[in-house]
CSV table of C-alpha atoms in Angstrom, one decimal:
chain,number,residue,atom,x,y,z
U,349,MET,CA,12.3,248.1,183.5
U,350,GLU,CA,9.8,251.0,183.6
U,351,THR,CA,6.9,248.4,183.7
U,352,MET,CA,8.5,246.7,186.7
U,353,SER,CA,8.8,250.0,188.5
U,354,LEU,CA,5.2,250.8,188.0
U,355,ARG,CA,4.3,247.3,189.3
U,356,LYS,CA,6.4,247.9,192.4
U,357,LEU,CA,4.8,251.2,193.0
U,358,ALA,CA,1.4,249.6,192.8
U,359,LEU,CA,2.4,247.0,195.3
U,360,ILE,CA,3.8,249.6,197.7
U,361,ALA,CA,0.7,251.6,197.4
U,362,ALA,CA,-1.5,248.6,198.1
U,363,PHE,CA,0.7,247.7,201.1
U,364,LEU,CA,0.4,251.3,202.5
U,365,CYS,CA,-3.4,251.1,202.2
U,366,LEU,CA,-3.4,248.0,204.4
U,367,SER,CA,-0.8,249.1,206.9
U,368,LEU,CA,-2.2,252.6,207.4
U,369,GLY,CA,-5.6,251.3,208.3
U,370,HIS,CA,-7.5,251.9,205.0
U,371,PRO,CA,-6.9,255.6,204.5
U,372,LEU,CA,-9.5,255.9,201.9
U,373,LYS,CA,-12.1,254.8,204.5
U,374,GLU,CA,-10.7,257.3,207.0
U,375,LYS,CA,-10.7,260.0,204.4
U,376,GLU,CA,-14.4,259.5,204.0
U,377,LEU,CA,-14.8,260.3,207.7
U,378,GLY,CA,-12.3,263.2,207.5
U,379,PHE,CA,-12.9,266.7,208.6
U,380,PRO,CA,-12.1,270.1,207.0
U,381,GLU,CA,-8.4,271.0,207.0
U,382,ASP,CA,-9.0,273.9,209.4
U,383,PHE,CA,-11.1,271.9,211.9
U,384,ILE,CA,-10.1,272.6,215.5
U,385,TRP,CA,-9.3,269.6,217.7
U,386,ALA,CA,-9.4,270.7,221.4
U,387,ALA,CA,-10.3,269.9,225.0
U,388,ALA,CA,-12.2,271.8,227.7
U,389,THR,CA,-12.3,272.4,231.5
U,390,SER,CA,-13.8,274.9,233.9
U,391,ALA,CA,-12.1,276.9,236.7
U,392,TYR,CA,-13.8,275.5,239.7
U,393,GLN,CA,-13.5,271.9,238.5
U,394,VAL,CA,-9.7,271.9,237.9
U,395,GLU,CA,-7.9,275.0,239.3
U,396,GLY,CA,-7.8,274.5,243.0
U,397,GLY,CA,-5.8,277.3,244.5
U,398,VAL,CA,-8.7,278.4,246.7
U,399,ILE,CA,-6.8,279.0,249.9
U,400,GLY,CA,-4.1,281.7,250.3
U,401,THR,CA,-4.3,283.1,246.8
U,402,GLY,CA,-6.6,286.1,247.3
U,403,ARG,CA,-9.5,284.4,245.6
U,404,GLY,CA,-12.9,285.2,247.0
U,405,PRO,CA,-15.6,282.6,247.7
U,406,SER,CA,-18.1,281.6,245.0
U,407,ILE,CA,-21.6,280.3,245.2
U,408,TRP,CA,-20.2,276.8,244.8
U,409,ASP,CA,-18.0,277.1,247.9
U,410,ARG,CA,-21.1,277.9,250.0
U,411,TYR,CA,-23.3,275.4,248.2
U,412,LEU,CA,-20.9,272.5,248.9
U,413,ALA,CA,-20.5,273.5,252.5
U,414,LEU,CA,-24.3,273.2,252.8
U,415,HIS,CA,-24.7,270.2,250.6
U,416,PRO,CA,-21.4,268.2,250.7
U,417,PRO,CA,-20.9,265.4,248.2
U,418,ALA,CA,-19.4,262.0,249.1
U,419,HIS,CA,-16.5,262.3,251.7
U,420,ASN,CA,-17.0,266.1,251.9
U,421,GLN,CA,-15.1,266.6,248.7
U,422,THR,CA,-14.6,270.1,247.4
U,423,GLY,CA,-12.8,271.9,244.6
U,424,ASP,CA,-10.3,273.5,247.0
U,425,VAL,CA,-7.4,271.6,245.2
U,426,ALA,CA,-9.1,269.7,242.4
U,427,CYS,CA,-6.6,269.0,239.7
U,428,ASP,CA,-4.4,271.8,241.0
U,429,THR,CA,-4.0,273.5,237.6
U,430,TYR,CA,-3.4,276.6,239.5
U,431,HIS,CA,0.2,275.3,240.1
U,432,LYS,CA,0.5,272.8,237.3
U,433,TYR,CA,-0.4,275.0,234.3
U,434,GLU,CA,3.0,274.9,232.6
U,435,GLU,CA,3.3,271.1,232.6
U,436,ASP,CA,-0.3,270.9,231.6
U,437,ALA,CA,0.4,273.1,228.5
U,438,ILE,CA,3.2,270.7,227.6
U,439,LEU,CA,0.9,267.8,228.0
U,440,MET,CA,-1.7,269.4,225.7
U,441,LYS,CA,1.0,270.0,223.1
U,442,LYS,CA,2.0,266.3,223.2
U,443,GLN,CA,-1.7,265.4,222.9
U,444,GLY,CA,-1.8,267.4,219.7
U,445,LEU,CA,-4.5,269.8,220.9
U,446,LYS,CA,-4.9,273.0,218.8
U,447,SER,CA,-7.1,274.9,221.4
U,448,TYR,CA,-7.9,274.7,225.1
U,449,ARG,CA,-11.1,276.0,226.5
U,450,PHE,CA,-10.9,277.1,230.1
U,451,SER,CA,-12.9,279.6,232.3
U,452,ILE,CA,-11.8,282.5,234.4
U,453,SER,CA,-12.9,282.4,238.0
U,454,TRP,CA,-14.7,285.8,238.5
U,455,SER,CA,-13.9,285.8,242.2
U,456,ARG,CA,-10.2,285.1,241.6
U,457,ILE,CA,-9.9,288.4,239.8
U,458,PHE,CA,-12.5,290.3,241.8
U,459,PRO,CA,-12.9,288.7,245.3
U,460,ASP,CA,-16.2,290.4,246.0
U,461,GLY,CA,-17.3,290.4,242.3
U,462,ARG,CA,-16.9,294.1,241.6
U,463,VAL,CA,-14.1,296.0,240.0
U,464,HIS,CA,-13.1,298.3,242.9
U,465,ARG,CA,-11.1,295.5,244.4
U,466,VAL,CA,-8.7,293.6,242.2
U,467,ASN,CA,-6.6,290.5,243.2
U,468,PRO,CA,-3.3,291.0,241.4
U,469,GLU,CA,-2.2,287.3,242.0
U,470,GLY,CA,-5.4,286.1,240.3
U,471,VAL,CA,-4.9,288.4,237.4
U,472,GLN,CA,-1.3,287.3,236.9
U,473,TYR,CA,-2.3,283.6,237.1
U,474,TYR,CA,-4.4,283.9,233.9
U,475,HIS,CA,-1.6,285.8,232.2
U,476,ASN,CA,0.7,282.9,233.1
U,477,LEU,CA,-1.7,280.3,231.9
U,478,ILE,CA,-2.4,282.1,228.6
U,479,ASP,CA,1.3,282.6,228.0
U,480,ALA,CA,2.1,279.0,228.7
U,481,LEU,CA,-0.5,277.9,226.2
U,482,LEU,CA,0.7,280.3,223.5
U,483,LYS,CA,4.3,279.1,224.0
U,484,GLN,CA,3.0,275.6,223.0
U,485,ASP,CA,1.1,277.0,220.0
U,486,ILE,CA,-2.2,276.2,221.7
U,487,THR,CA,-5.0,278.8,221.2
U,488,PRO,CA,-6.7,279.9,224.4
U,489,VAL,CA,-10.5,279.9,224.3
U,490,VAL,CA,-11.8,281.7,227.4
U,491,THR,CA,-15.2,281.4,229.1
U,492,LEU,CA,-16.0,284.4,231.3
U,493,TYR,CA,-18.6,282.6,233.4
U,494,HIS,CA,-18.8,278.9,234.1
U,495,TRP,CA,-21.2,278.9,237.0
U,496,ASP,CA,-18.9,280.1,239.8
U,497,LEU,CA,-20.5,283.4,240.6
U,498,PRO,CA,-18.8,285.4,243.4
U,499,LEU,CA,-20.6,284.7,246.6
U,500,SER,CA,-20.8,288.4,247.5
U,501,LEU,CA,-22.9,288.9,244.3
U,502,GLY,CA,-25.0,285.8,245.0
U,503,ASP,CA,-25.8,287.3,248.4
U,504,LEU,CA,-27.1,290.4,246.7
U,505,GLY,CA,-29.5,288.5,244.5
U,506,GLY,CA,-27.2,286.9,241.9
U,507,TRP,CA,-28.8,286.3,238.6
U,508,LEU,CA,-32.2,287.3,239.9
U,509,THR,CA,-31.2,291.0,240.1
U,510,SER,CA,-31.0,293.3,237.1
U,511,GLU,CA,-27.8,294.9,238.6
U,512,ILE,CA,-25.9,291.8,237.6
U,513,VAL,CA,-25.9,292.9,233.9
U,514,ASP,CA,-23.8,295.9,234.9
U,515,TRP,CA,-21.6,293.8,237.2
U,516,PHE,CA,-20.9,291.2,234.5
U,517,GLY,CA,-20.3,294.0,231.9
U,518,ASP,CA,-17.6,295.6,234.1
U,519,TYR,CA,-16.0,292.2,234.7
U,520,ALA,CA,-16.0,291.4,231.0
U,521,ARG,CA,-14.5,294.7,230.1
U,522,PHE,CA,-11.7,294.2,232.5
U,523,CYS,CA,-10.9,290.8,231.0
U,524,TYR,CA,-10.9,292.1,227.5
U,525,GLN,CA,-8.6,295.0,228.5
U,526,GLU,CA,-6.2,292.7,230.4
U,527,TYR,CA,-6.1,289.6,228.1
U,528,GLY,CA,-7.6,290.6,224.8
U,529,SER,CA,-4.3,291.2,223.1
U,530,LYS,CA,-3.6,287.4,223.6
U,531,VAL,CA,-7.1,285.9,223.6
U,532,LYS,CA,-9.0,285.9,220.3
U,533,GLN,CA,-12.0,283.8,221.2
U,534,TRP,CA,-14.3,284.6,224.1
U,535,ILE,CA,-17.3,282.8,225.4
U,536,THR,CA,-19.5,285.0,227.7
U,537,ILE,CA,-21.6,282.4,229.6
U,538,ASN,CA,-21.7,278.6,229.8
U,539,GLU,CA,-25.0,276.8,229.8
U,540,PRO,CA,-27.4,279.4,231.1
U,541,HIS,CA,-30.2,276.9,230.8
U,542,THR,CA,-28.6,274.5,233.3
U,543,GLN,CA,-28.1,277.2,236.0
U,544,SER,CA,-31.5,278.8,235.4
U,545,VAL,CA,-33.4,275.5,235.8
U,546,TYR,CA,-31.3,273.6,238.3
U,547,GLY,CA,-29.7,276.5,240.2
U,548,TYR,CA,-32.8,278.8,240.5
U,549,CYS,CA,-35.7,276.4,240.3
U,550,SER,CA,-34.9,272.7,241.0
U,551,GLN,CA,-37.0,270.3,243.0
U,552,VAL,CA,-33.8,268.5,243.9
U,553,THR,CA,-30.7,270.1,245.3
U,554,VAL,CA,-28.0,269.5,242.6
U,555,HIS,CA,-26.8,272.9,241.6
U,556,ALA,CA,-25.6,276.2,243.2
U,557,PRO,CA,-26.9,278.5,244.4
U,558,GLY,CA,-29.8,276.2,245.3
U,559,GLY,CA,-32.5,276.9,247.9
U,560,PHE,CA,-35.2,277.8,245.3
U,561,GLN,CA,-37.3,274.7,245.6
U,562,GLN,CA,-40.4,276.6,246.8
U,563,ASN,CA,-42.3,279.2,244.9
U,564,CYS,CA,-39.9,279.3,242.1
U,565,GLU,CA,-42.3,279.5,239.2
U,566,TRP,CA,-40.8,282.8,238.1
U,567,SER,CA,-37.2,282.6,239.3
U,568,MET,CA,-35.8,280.4,236.6
U,569,TYR,CA,-37.3,282.7,233.9
U,570,LEU,CA,-35.9,285.8,235.5
U,571,ALA,CA,-32.5,284.2,235.9
U,572,GLY,CA,-32.5,283.1,232.3
U,573,HIS,CA,-33.6,286.6,231.2
U,574,ASN,CA,-30.7,288.2,233.1
U,575,PHE,CA,-28.2,285.7,231.7
U,576,LEU,CA,-29.3,286.7,228.2
U,577,LEU,CA,-29.0,290.4,229.0
U,578,ALA,CA,-25.6,289.9,230.6
U,579,HIS,CA,-24.4,288.1,227.5
U,580,GLY,CA,-25.8,290.9,225.3
U,581,ARG,CA,-24.0,293.5,227.4
U,582,ALA,CA,-20.6,291.7,227.4
U,583,ALA,CA,-20.8,291.0,223.7
U,584,SER,CA,-21.8,294.6,222.9
U,585,ILE,CA,-18.8,295.9,225.0
U,586,TYR,CA,-16.4,293.6,223.1
U,587,LYS,CA,-17.8,294.5,219.7
U,588,ASN,CA,-18.0,298.2,220.3
U,589,GLU,CA,-14.8,298.8,222.3
U,590,PHE,CA,-12.3,296.0,221.5
U,591,GLN,CA,-13.1,293.9,218.5
U,592,LYS,CA,-11.7,296.3,215.8
U,593,GLU,CA,-8.3,296.5,217.5
U,594,GLN,CA,-8.1,293.0,219.0
U,595,GLN,CA,-9.5,291.1,216.0
U,596,GLY,CA,-11.2,288.4,218.1
U,597,LYS,CA,-14.6,286.9,218.3
U,598,VAL,CA,-17.2,286.6,221.0
U,599,GLY,CA,-19.9,283.9,221.4
U,600,ILE,CA,-21.9,282.0,224.0
U,601,THR,CA,-22.1,278.3,224.9
U,602,LEU,CA,-25.5,276.8,225.1
U,603,ASN,CA,-26.6,273.3,226.0
U,604,THR,CA,-29.7,271.3,225.4
U,605,ILE,CA,-31.3,267.9,225.4
U,606,TRP,CA,-32.4,267.0,221.9
U,607,TYR,CA,-36.0,265.8,221.9
U,608,GLU,CA,-37.1,263.0,219.5
U,609,PRO,CA,-40.8,262.4,218.8
U,610,ARG,CA,-42.1,259.1,220.0
U,611,ASN,CA,-43.9,258.8,216.7
U,612,GLU,CA,-45.2,261.1,213.9
U,613,THR,CA,-48.1,262.3,216.1
U,614,ASP,CA,-45.6,263.6,218.6
U,615,ARG,CA,-43.4,265.5,216.2
U,616,GLU,CA,-45.0,268.9,217.1
U,617,ALA,CA,-44.6,268.1,220.8
U,618,ALA,CA,-40.9,267.3,220.4
U,619,ASP,CA,-40.3,270.5,218.4
U,620,PHE,CA,-42.0,272.5,221.1
U,621,LEU,CA,-39.6,270.9,223.7
U,622,VAL,CA,-36.6,271.9,221.6
U,623,GLN,CA,-37.9,275.4,221.2
U,624,SER,CA,-38.7,275.7,224.9
U,625,ALA,CA,-35.3,274.4,226.1
U,626,PHE,CA,-32.8,275.3,223.4
U,627,GLY,CA,-34.7,278.2,221.7
U,628,TRP,CA,-35.2,279.8,225.1
U,629,PHE,CA,-31.6,281.0,224.9
U,630,ALA,CA,-30.7,280.6,221.3
U,631,ASN,CA,-33.6,282.4,219.7
U,632,ALA,CA,-33.0,285.9,221.0
U,633,ILE,CA,-29.3,285.8,219.9
U,634,PHE,CA,-29.3,283.8,216.7
U,635,SER,CA,-32.8,284.3,215.1
U,636,GLU,CA,-34.0,287.2,213.0
U,637,GLU,CA,-36.7,288.2,215.5
U,638,GLY,CA,-34.3,288.5,218.4
U,639,ASP,CA,-36.8,287.3,221.0
U,640,TYR,CA,-38.0,284.3,222.8
U,641,PRO,CA,-39.6,281.6,220.5
U,642,ALA,CA,-43.2,282.4,219.6
U,643,VAL,CA,-44.4,279.0,220.8
U,644,MET,CA,-42.8,279.5,224.1
U,645,LYS,CA,-44.3,283.0,224.6
U,646,ALA,CA,-47.7,281.7,223.6
U,647,ASN,CA,-47.5,278.8,226.1
U,648,MET,CA,-46.4,281.2,228.9
U,649,GLU,CA,-49.4,283.5,228.0
U,650,ARG,CA,-51.7,280.5,228.1
U,651,LEU,CA,-50.3,279.6,231.6
U,652,ARG,CA,-50.8,283.2,232.7
U,653,ARG,CA,-54.5,283.1,231.9
U,654,LYS,CA,-54.8,279.6,233.4
U,655,GLU,CA,-53.1,280.7,236.6
U,656,GLY,CA,-54.9,284.0,236.9
U,657,ARG,CA,-51.8,286.1,236.8
U,658,GLU,CA,-51.5,289.7,235.8
U,659,THR,CA,-48.3,289.2,233.8
U,660,SER,CA,-46.5,286.3,232.2
U,661,ARG,CA,-43.8,284.6,234.2
U,662,LEU,CA,-41.6,285.0,231.1
U,663,PRO,CA,-40.1,288.5,231.1
U,664,GLU,CA,-40.3,290.7,228.0
U,665,PHE,CA,-37.4,292.3,226.2
U,666,THR,CA,-37.4,296.0,225.4
U,667,GLN,CA,-36.7,297.0,221.8
U,668,GLU,CA,-33.3,298.2,222.8
U,669,GLN,CA,-32.5,294.9,224.4
U,670,ILE,CA,-33.7,293.0,221.4
U,671,LYS,CA,-31.4,295.1,219.2
U,672,GLU,CA,-28.4,294.4,221.5
U,673,LEU,CA,-29.1,290.7,221.6
U,674,ARG,CA,-29.9,290.0,218.0
U,675,GLY,CA,-26.7,288.9,216.2
U,676,SER,CA,-24.6,289.5,219.3
U,677,ALA,CA,-22.6,286.3,219.0
U,678,ASP,CA,-20.1,285.6,216.3
U,679,PHE,CA,-20.4,281.8,216.9
U,680,MET,CA,-22.3,279.4,219.0
U,681,GLY,CA,-20.7,277.1,221.5
U,682,LEU,CA,-22.7,273.9,221.8
U,683,ASN,CA,-22.6,271.4,224.7
U,684,TYR,CA,-24.3,268.1,223.9
U,685,TYR,CA,-24.6,264.9,226.0
U,686,ILE,CA,-28.1,263.3,225.7
U,687,SER,CA,-31.4,263.1,223.9
U,688,MET,CA,-34.9,262.3,225.2
U,689,ILE,CA,-38.1,261.1,223.7
U,690,GLY,CA,-41.0,263.6,223.9
U,691,THR,CA,-44.7,262.5,223.8
U,692,LYS,CA,-48.0,264.0,224.7
U,693,GLU,CA,-49.4,260.6,225.8
U,694,LYS,CA,-48.5,259.9,229.4
U,695,GLY,CA,-48.7,256.2,230.3
U,696,LEU,CA,-46.9,255.2,227.1
U,697,HIS,CA,-43.5,256.0,228.4
U,698,GLU,CA,-40.7,253.7,229.3
U,699,PRO,CA,-38.7,254.0,232.6
U,700,ARG,CA,-35.7,256.3,233.0
U,701,GLU,CA,-37.7,259.5,232.8
U,702,SER,CA,-36.0,262.8,232.8
U,703,PRO,CA,-35.4,264.6,236.1
U,704,THR,CA,-37.0,267.6,234.5
U,705,VAL,CA,-40.4,265.8,234.3
U,706,ASN,CA,-41.4,266.8,237.7
U,707,SER,CA,-39.7,270.2,237.6
U,708,THR,CA,-41.5,273.5,237.3
U,709,TRP,CA,-40.1,273.8,233.8
U,710,GLY,CA,-41.3,270.2,233.0
U,711,ARG,CA,-44.8,271.1,234.2
U,712,ASP,CA,-44.8,274.3,232.2
U,713,VAL,CA,-44.1,272.6,228.9
U,714,GLY,CA,-46.5,269.8,229.7
U,715,ILE,CA,-44.8,267.2,227.5
U,716,TYR,CA,-43.7,263.8,228.9
U,717,MET,CA,-40.0,263.1,228.5
U,718,TYR,CA,-38.0,259.9,228.9
U,719,ALA,CA,-34.8,258.2,227.8
U,720,ASP,CA,-35.2,255.3,225.4
U,721,ILE,CA,-34.1,252.2,227.2
U,722,HIS,CA,-32.5,250.9,224.0
U,723,TRP,CA,-30.0,253.7,224.0
U,724,LYS,CA,-26.8,252.4,225.6
U,725,GLN,CA,-26.2,253.7,229.1
U,726,MET,CA,-22.8,255.3,229.7
U,727,GLY,CA,-21.4,255.1,233.2
U,728,THR,CA,-23.9,254.6,236.0
U,729,THR,CA,-26.1,257.7,235.9
U,730,TRP,CA,-27.6,260.1,233.4
U,731,ILE,CA,-25.9,259.7,230.0
U,732,ARG,CA,-27.3,257.5,227.3
U,733,TYR,CA,-25.7,257.1,223.8
U,734,HIS,CA,-27.7,258.7,221.0
U,735,PRO,CA,-25.3,260.6,218.6
U,736,GLU,CA,-28.2,261.0,216.2
U,737,GLY,CA,-29.5,263.6,218.5
U,738,LEU,CA,-26.3,265.7,218.0
U,739,TYR,CA,-26.7,265.3,214.2
U,740,HIS,CA,-30.3,266.5,214.3
U,741,LEU,CA,-29.4,269.4,216.6
U,742,LEU,CA,-26.7,270.6,214.2
U,743,ASN,CA,-29.2,270.6,211.4
U,744,PHE,CA,-31.7,272.4,213.5
U,745,ILE,CA,-29.1,275.1,214.0
U,746,ARG,CA,-28.4,275.2,210.3
U,747,THR,CA,-32.1,275.6,209.3
U,748,HIS,CA,-33.3,277.8,212.2
U,749,TYR,CA,-30.3,280.0,212.9
U,750,ASN,CA,-28.8,280.7,209.5
U,751,ASN,CA,-26.1,278.1,209.8
U,752,VAL,CA,-24.2,280.1,212.4
U,753,PRO,CA,-20.6,278.8,213.0
U,754,VAL,CA,-20.7,276.2,215.8
U,755,TYR,CA,-18.0,274.8,218.1
U,756,ILE,CA,-18.8,271.7,220.0
U,757,THR,CA,-17.5,273.1,223.3
U,758,GLU,CA,-18.4,270.0,225.4
U,759,ASN,CA,-19.1,266.4,224.5
U,760,GLY,CA,-18.1,263.3,226.5
U,761,CYS,CA,-19.2,260.8,229.2
U,762,MET,CA,-18.1,259.5,232.6
U,763,ASP,CA,-16.0,256.4,233.2
U,764,SER,CA,-17.8,253.1,232.9
U,765,PRO,CA,-17.4,250.7,235.9
U,766,GLY,CA,-14.6,248.2,235.7
U,767,GLU,CA,-12.8,249.7,232.6
U,768,GLY,CA,-10.2,251.6,234.5
U,769,MET,CA,-7.6,253.1,232.1
U,770,ASP,CA,-8.9,251.1,229.2
U,771,ASP,CA,-11.9,253.4,228.7
U,772,VAL,CA,-13.3,251.7,225.6
U,773,SER,CA,-16.9,252.9,226.4
U,774,ARG,CA,-15.7,256.5,226.2
U,775,ILE,CA,-14.0,255.9,222.9
U,776,PHE,CA,-17.2,254.3,221.6
U,777,PHE,CA,-19.2,257.3,222.8
U,778,ILE,CA,-16.8,260.0,221.3
U,779,LYS,CA,-16.4,258.1,218.1
U,780,GLY,CA,-20.1,257.9,217.5
U,781,HIS,CA,-20.6,261.6,218.1
U,782,LEU,CA,-17.7,262.6,215.9
U,783,LYS,CA,-19.2,260.5,213.1
U,784,ALA,CA,-22.4,262.4,213.6
U,785,VAL,CA,-20.6,265.7,213.4
U,786,GLN,CA,-18.7,264.7,210.3
U,787,LYS,CA,-21.9,263.6,208.6
U,788,ALA,CA,-23.5,266.9,209.5
U,789,ILE,CA,-20.6,268.8,207.9
U,790,ALA,CA,-20.0,266.6,204.8
U,791,GLU,CA,-23.6,265.7,203.9
U,792,ASP,CA,-25.6,268.7,205.1
U,793,GLY,CA,-23.2,271.6,205.1
U,794,CYS,CA,-23.4,272.4,208.8
U,795,ASP,CA,-20.8,275.0,209.7
U,796,VAL,CA,-19.1,273.1,212.6
U,797,LYS,CA,-15.6,274.6,213.3
U,798,GLY,CA,-14.2,272.5,216.1
U,799,TYR,CA,-14.6,269.9,218.7
U,800,PHE,CA,-13.7,270.3,222.4
U,801,PHE,CA,-13.4,266.9,224.2
U,802,TRP,CA,-15.0,267.1,227.7
U,803,SER,CA,-12.9,266.8,229.6
U,804,LEU,CA,-9.1,267.0,229.4
U,805,PHE,CA,-8.8,265.8,233.0
U,806,ASP,CA,-10.8,263.9,235.5
U,807,ASN,CA,-12.0,266.8,237.7
U,808,PHE,CA,-14.4,267.9,240.4
U,809,GLU,CA,-17.8,267.0,238.9
U,810,TRP,CA,-19.9,269.5,240.8
U,811,HIS,CA,-22.4,267.9,243.2
U,812,ALA,CA,-21.0,264.4,242.3
U,813,GLY,CA,-17.5,265.3,243.6
U,814,PHE,CA,-14.8,263.0,242.3
U,815,THR,CA,-17.2,260.0,241.9
U,816,GLU,CA,-17.9,260.8,238.2
U,817,ARG,CA,-14.8,261.0,236.0
U,818,PHE,CA,-15.0,262.5,232.5
U,819,GLY,CA,-11.3,262.9,231.7
U,820,MET,CA,-9.2,261.5,228.9
U,821,TYR,CA,-6.4,261.8,231.5
U,822,HIS,CA,-6.8,260.0,234.8
U,823,VAL,CA,-5.9,262.2,237.8
U,824,ASP,CA,-4.7,260.7,241.1
U,825,PHE,CA,-6.6,262.8,243.7
U,826,ASP,CA,-5.0,260.9,246.5
U,827,THR,CA,-1.5,262.3,245.8
U,828,PRO,CA,-0.3,265.9,246.3
U,829,GLU,CA,1.1,265.8,242.8
U,830,ARG,CA,-2.3,265.1,241.3
U,831,THR,CA,-0.5,262.8,238.8
U,832,ARG,CA,-2.0,262.8,235.2
U,833,THR,CA,-2.0,259.5,233.3
U,834,PRO,CA,-3.4,259.1,229.8
U,835,LYS,CA,-6.3,256.7,229.4
U,836,ALA,CA,-6.9,254.7,226.2
U,837,SER,CA,-9.2,257.5,225.0
U,838,ALA,CA,-6.3,260.0,225.1
U,839,HIS,CA,-4.2,257.8,222.8
U,840,TRP,CA,-7.1,257.3,220.5
U,841,TYR,CA,-8.0,261.0,220.4
U,842,LYS,CA,-4.4,261.8,219.5
U,843,ARG,CA,-4.8,259.5,216.5
U,844,VAL,CA,-8.0,261.3,215.5
U,845,ILE,CA,-6.2,264.6,215.7
U,846,ASP,CA,-3.1,263.3,213.8
U,847,ASN,CA,-5.4,261.9,211.0
U,848,ASN,CA,-8.0,264.7,211.1
U,849,ALA,CA,-10.5,261.9,210.8
U,850,VAL,CA,-12.5,259.4,212.8
U,851,VAL,CA,-10.3,256.4,213.2
U,852,GLU,CA,-11.1,252.9,214.4
C-alpha cells in the first residue's frame, strides 16, 4: 500500500511538471525572491490635465506648438491619468505590479517653476495618486524631472544657466517635504544624456527645448554639467535633511547605447564610446574619482588644442562639487533600448547609421557608429533587438561602478505593424532582455533589483505623438474615456510576475 502511494505521488509530480510548463526550466530562469516587477510612465506622456488645472506650461508645450507632430497631436489629454488614477491603480494591482514609476510635473506644482507660487490642485493630485497606489499595495517610485521643464525657467536659460541648480534644489526639497512620508524611492533626473544631446545640441529637431542647431559645440556639455550638479544638490538635500527620518533612497536614471566593437581592433574605440556616452554622467556619481572619465577629458583637451580654444568645452568640477556628486546616489536607474557597433574605420560600416553620427557629439568622439543589420528591427524606426548589449552593460556597471544596485527603469519597444493586440514582437523583445538580466544576476552577480516595463500604457511618445505605441495596455485615444485594453504582452508579463521567472 505504501509502495503504491509513492508511485502515485511520483506520477502526480511528473504530471505537474508537464502541466505547469516545466517548472524546473523556469526555475533556471528565475529571479531573486525580492526582485521588483513594475512598469513606468512619465507625466507629460500620460497625465493630460493641462487645461484648467493650474498647471503652468512646460518646454514641451512650446516645442510642440512650434514643431507639431502628425495631426497636431499634443499631450493635453494623453492617457488622462490625471482623472483616471484610481482605476489605473486597480488595473496595476490586477496586473500584479509591485511598483509604479511615474514623474511629477514640475510646472503642475510650481506653474512658473519657483517655490513662491504653488498650485494647490497640482500638489493634491500627486497625493491622490500616491494614496491610490499605496491602497493597492503598489510602491510609488517618483522621478522629479522627466524632461518637462517649466517654460518660465526655460525662457531664463533652462539647463544652460547655473541658477537651475538652486531652482531644482528648491523644487526637490518641496517634494520631499510634501510626499516623503509616503514615497521611499526617488529618482532625481531621467536621462540627462538624451536632453543634453538632443535638446541642447541636435542637428535635427526632435527634442525640447530645441533651437540649438547652430553654434552648439559647448551647450550640450554645459547642460550636462548642470544636470549633474542639480542631481548632486537634490540628492544632498535628501540625504542631509530627510533620509534619516523618512528612511528612503535617492538615485538617478541614466540611459545609454551599448557600443560593441566591430572586431578586436575596435575594442578600445567601443570602450571609448561607452565612456563618452554613459560614463559622461555615471562616472562623477558612481566612480571613486567623482569626475568625468579620464579618456573623455583627454579627448576634450585634444579638441581644445586642435580648435585653438582657451578652455575646454567640457566644464570642470570644483572639489566641493566632486565631493557632493561622488556617491550621491543610493542606486542607479538604467534605461536600455539599443546597441550600436563602434569602429574607427569609416567605409566598413553597414547602413542604419546612428543619428548621432553627424551630431556634434558624434564628431567630438570621432568613432563611426552603426546598427548591425542582422539585429532584428522592432517596429518601424530606431529600435533593434540586441539584449546582449544590456547584459554587457550590467557587467560594465558591476566592474566599473562597484556593482551599485541597479533598477532597469525603462526597457521596451514600440508596436510592430500588423500585430495589433497580439504584440508577439514585444513579448519576444522583453523576454530576450529579461533573460539577459537574469543571466547577469545568476551567473555574474550583478546587483539588479527590479525591472520596470516601458510602458504601462500607450502614451504620447514625444515628437512622434501617438504614432509610436510602447504600452502593454492599448489606449483608445479616439474616445473621451481613453479606454485601456490589455495586449498579449500584458497577459504574458503577468505570468512572468506570478512565476518570478521568464516564461515561454
